[in-house]
CSV table of C-alpha atoms in Angstrom, one decimal:
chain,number,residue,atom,x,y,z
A,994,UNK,CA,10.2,-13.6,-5.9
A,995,UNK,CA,6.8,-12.2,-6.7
A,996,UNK,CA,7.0,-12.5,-10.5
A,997,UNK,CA,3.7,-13.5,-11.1
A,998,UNK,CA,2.7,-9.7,-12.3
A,999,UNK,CA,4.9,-7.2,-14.0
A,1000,UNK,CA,4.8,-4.2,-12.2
A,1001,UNK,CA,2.1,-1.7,-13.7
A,1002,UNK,CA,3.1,2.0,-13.1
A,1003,UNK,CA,0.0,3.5,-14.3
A,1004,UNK,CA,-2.2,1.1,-11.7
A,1005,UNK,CA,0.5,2.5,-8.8
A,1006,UNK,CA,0.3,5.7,-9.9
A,1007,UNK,CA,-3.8,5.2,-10.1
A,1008,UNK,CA,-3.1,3.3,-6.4
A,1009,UNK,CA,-1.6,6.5,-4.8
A,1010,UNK,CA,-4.2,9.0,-6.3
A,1011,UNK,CA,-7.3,6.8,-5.2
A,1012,UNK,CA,-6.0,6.7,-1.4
A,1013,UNK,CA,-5.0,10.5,-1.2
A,1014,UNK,CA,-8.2,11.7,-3.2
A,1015,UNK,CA,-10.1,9.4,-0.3
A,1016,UNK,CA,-8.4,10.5,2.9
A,1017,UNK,CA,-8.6,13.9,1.8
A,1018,UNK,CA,-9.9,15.0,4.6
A,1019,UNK,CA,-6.8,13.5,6.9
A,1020,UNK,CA,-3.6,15.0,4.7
A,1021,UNK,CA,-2.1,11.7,4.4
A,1022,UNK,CA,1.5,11.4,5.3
A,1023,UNK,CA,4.0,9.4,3.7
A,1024,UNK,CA,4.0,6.2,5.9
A,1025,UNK,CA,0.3,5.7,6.2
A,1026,UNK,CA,0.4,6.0,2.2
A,1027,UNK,CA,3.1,3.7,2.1
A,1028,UNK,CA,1.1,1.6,4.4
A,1029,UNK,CA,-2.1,1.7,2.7
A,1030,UNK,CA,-0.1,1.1,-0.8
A,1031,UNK,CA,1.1,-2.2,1.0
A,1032,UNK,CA,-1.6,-3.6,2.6
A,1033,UNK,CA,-4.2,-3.3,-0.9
A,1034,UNK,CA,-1.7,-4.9,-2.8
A,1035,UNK,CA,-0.8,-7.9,-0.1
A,1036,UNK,CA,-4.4,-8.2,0.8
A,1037,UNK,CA,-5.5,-8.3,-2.6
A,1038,UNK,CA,-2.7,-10.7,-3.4
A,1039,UNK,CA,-3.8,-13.1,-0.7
A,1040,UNK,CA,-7.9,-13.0,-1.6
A,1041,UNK,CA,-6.6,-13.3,-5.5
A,1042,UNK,CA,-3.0,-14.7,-5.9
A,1043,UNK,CA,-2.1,-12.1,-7.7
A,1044,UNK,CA,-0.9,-8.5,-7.0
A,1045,UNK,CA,-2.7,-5.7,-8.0
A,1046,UNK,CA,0.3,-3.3,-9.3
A,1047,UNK,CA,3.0,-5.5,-9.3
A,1048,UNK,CA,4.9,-3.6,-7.2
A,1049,UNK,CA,7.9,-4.7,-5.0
A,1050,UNK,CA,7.6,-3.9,-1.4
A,1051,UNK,CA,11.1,-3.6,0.9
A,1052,UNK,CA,11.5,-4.3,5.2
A,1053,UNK,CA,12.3,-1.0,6.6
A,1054,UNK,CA,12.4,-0.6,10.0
A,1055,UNK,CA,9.3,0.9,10.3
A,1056,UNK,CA,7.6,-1.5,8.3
A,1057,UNK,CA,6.9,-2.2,4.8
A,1058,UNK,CA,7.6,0.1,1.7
A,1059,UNK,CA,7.3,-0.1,-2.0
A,1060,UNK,CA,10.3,0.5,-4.0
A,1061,UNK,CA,10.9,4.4,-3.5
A,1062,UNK,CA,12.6,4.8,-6.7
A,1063,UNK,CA,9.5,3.7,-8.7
A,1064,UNK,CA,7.4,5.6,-5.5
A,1065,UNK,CA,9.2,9.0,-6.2
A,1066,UNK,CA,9.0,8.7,-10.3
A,1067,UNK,CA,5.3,7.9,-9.0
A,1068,UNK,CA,4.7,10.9,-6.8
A,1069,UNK,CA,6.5,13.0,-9.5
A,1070,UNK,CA,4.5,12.2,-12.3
A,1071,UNK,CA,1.3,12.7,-10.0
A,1072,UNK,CA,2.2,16.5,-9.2
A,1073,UNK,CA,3.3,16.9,-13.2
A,1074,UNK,CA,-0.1,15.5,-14.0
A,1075,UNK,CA,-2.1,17.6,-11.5
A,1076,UNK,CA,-3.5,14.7,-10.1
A,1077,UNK,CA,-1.8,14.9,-6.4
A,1078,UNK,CA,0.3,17.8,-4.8
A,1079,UNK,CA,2.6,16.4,-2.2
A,1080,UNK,CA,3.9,18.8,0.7
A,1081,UNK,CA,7.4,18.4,2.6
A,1082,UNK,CA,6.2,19.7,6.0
A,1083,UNK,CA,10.2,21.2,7.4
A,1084,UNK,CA,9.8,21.4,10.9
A,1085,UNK,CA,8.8,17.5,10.8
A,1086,UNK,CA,10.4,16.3,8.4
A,1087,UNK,CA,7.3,14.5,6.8
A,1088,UNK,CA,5.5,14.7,3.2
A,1089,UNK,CA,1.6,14.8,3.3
A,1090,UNK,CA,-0.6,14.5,0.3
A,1091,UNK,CA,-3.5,16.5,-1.2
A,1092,UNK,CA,-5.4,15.5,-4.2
A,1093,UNK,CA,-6.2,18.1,-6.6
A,1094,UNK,CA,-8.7,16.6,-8.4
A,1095,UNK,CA,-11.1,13.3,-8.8
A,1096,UNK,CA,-8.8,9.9,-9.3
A,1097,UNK,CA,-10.1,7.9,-12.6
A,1098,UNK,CA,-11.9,5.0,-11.5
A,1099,UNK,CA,-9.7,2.1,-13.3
A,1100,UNK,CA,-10.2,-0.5,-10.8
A,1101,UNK,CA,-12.5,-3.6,-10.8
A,1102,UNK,CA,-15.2,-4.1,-8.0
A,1103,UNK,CA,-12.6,-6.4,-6.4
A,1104,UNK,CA,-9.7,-3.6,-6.1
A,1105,UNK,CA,-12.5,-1.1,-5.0
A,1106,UNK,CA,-13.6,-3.3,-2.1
A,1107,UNK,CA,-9.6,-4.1,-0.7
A,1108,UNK,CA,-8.9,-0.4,-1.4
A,1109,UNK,CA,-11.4,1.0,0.5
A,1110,UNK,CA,-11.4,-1.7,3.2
A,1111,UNK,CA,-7.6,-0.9,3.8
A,1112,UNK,CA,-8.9,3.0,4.4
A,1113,UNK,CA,-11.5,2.3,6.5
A,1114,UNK,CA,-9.5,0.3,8.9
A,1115,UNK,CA,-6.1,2.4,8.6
A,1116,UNK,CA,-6.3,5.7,7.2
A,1117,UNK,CA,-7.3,6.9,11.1
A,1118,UNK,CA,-4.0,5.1,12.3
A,1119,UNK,CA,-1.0,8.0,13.5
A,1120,UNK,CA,2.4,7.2,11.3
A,1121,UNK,CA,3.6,5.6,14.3
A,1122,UNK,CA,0.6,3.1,15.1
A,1123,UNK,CA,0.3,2.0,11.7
A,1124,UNK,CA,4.2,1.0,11.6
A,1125,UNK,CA,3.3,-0.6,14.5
A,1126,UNK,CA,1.0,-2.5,13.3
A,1127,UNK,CA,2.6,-3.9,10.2
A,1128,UNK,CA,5.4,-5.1,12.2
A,1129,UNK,CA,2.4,-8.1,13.3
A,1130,UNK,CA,1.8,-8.7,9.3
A,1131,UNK,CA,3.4,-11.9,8.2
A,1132,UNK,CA,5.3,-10.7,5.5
A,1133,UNK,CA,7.1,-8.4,6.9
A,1134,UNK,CA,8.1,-10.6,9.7
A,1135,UNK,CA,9.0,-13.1,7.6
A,1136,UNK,CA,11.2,-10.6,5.8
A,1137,UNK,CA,14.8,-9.1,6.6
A,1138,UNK,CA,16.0,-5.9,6.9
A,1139,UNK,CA,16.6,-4.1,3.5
A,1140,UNK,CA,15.2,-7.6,1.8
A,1141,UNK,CA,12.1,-7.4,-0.5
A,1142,UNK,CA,8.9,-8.8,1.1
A,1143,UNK,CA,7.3,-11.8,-0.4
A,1144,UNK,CA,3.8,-11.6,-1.3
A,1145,UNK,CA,3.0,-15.7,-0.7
A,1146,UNK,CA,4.0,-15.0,3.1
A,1147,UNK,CA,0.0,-13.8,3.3
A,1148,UNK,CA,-0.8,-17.5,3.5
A,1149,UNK,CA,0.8,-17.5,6.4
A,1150,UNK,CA,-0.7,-14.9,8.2
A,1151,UNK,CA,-3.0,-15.5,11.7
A,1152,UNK,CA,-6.4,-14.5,12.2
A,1153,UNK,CA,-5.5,-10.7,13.2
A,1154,UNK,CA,-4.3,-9.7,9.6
A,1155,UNK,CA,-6.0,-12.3,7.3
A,1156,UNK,CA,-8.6,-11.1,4.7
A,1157,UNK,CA,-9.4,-14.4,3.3
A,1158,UNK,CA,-12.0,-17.2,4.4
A,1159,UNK,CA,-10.1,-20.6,4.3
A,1160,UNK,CA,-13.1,-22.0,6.1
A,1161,UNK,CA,-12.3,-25.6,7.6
A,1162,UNK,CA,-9.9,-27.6,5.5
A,1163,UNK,CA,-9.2,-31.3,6.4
């Protein structure tokens, strides 16, 4: 299942900067990342047919996640590098993120435009509502508990969660 790219740490780790450097001004948590980090690389996937880090994503009960062992080695590497400082925040048990400096600019014209379409219309969204709302996404219904999610569900999705124009096919 979703072979078609090997995953690329270096464009995840690039992924994760470019979000937190651009919601900056929100102190991202951990599962509106997570979200975010999901829905640029399934709605790239379904405009493309191909994923844009290669990353696997899991079902979780409160939606989709990437892999959180190559997520943490992620995050780690980030705060070595100075690129990202992440925050455990005790009394709610939550991590936010900070950037701590400008995010190269690695991607194509194509990732730019998914990217920062995925913040506009979700980096406002509470941890809770944006769970919520990727319970709707195709995917991740399609998808069992604990079972990776698999990118060619996008084709399936309805109009709600669908970034591509399949205009009228007969």
């Amino acid at each position: 299942m979703n072979e078609e790219k090997k995953y690329d740490k270096e464009k995840f780790k690039d992924l994760i900067h470019y979000i937190v450097y651009k919601c900056k001004d929100k102190e991202i948590e951990r599962t509106v990342l997570y979200k975010l980090l999901y829905f640029s690389d399934f709605n790239y996937y379904e405009l493309y047919e191909i994923s844009m880090t290669g990353m696997k994503y899991y079902h979780k009960q409160n939606g989709p996640i990437p892999d959180t062992i190559k997520f943490n080695e992620a995050i780690e590497e980030l705060n070595a590098e100075g690129r990202i400082q992440e925050k455990k925040i005790l009394t709610y048990n939550k991590y936010i993120y900070n950037p701590l400096r400008e995010p190269k600019t690695n991607f194509n014209n194509k990732e730019i435009n998914v990217i920062e379409e995925n913040i506009l219309k979700l980096s406002n969204m509470s941890s809770r509502k944006i769970s919520a709302y990727s319970h709707g996404d195709k995917p991740w219904r399609l998808s069992d508990d604990q079972e990776e999610i698999n990118y060619e569900a996008v084709f399936y999705r309805n109009e709600k969660y669908s970034v591509r124009d399949y205009g009228e096919e007969y």
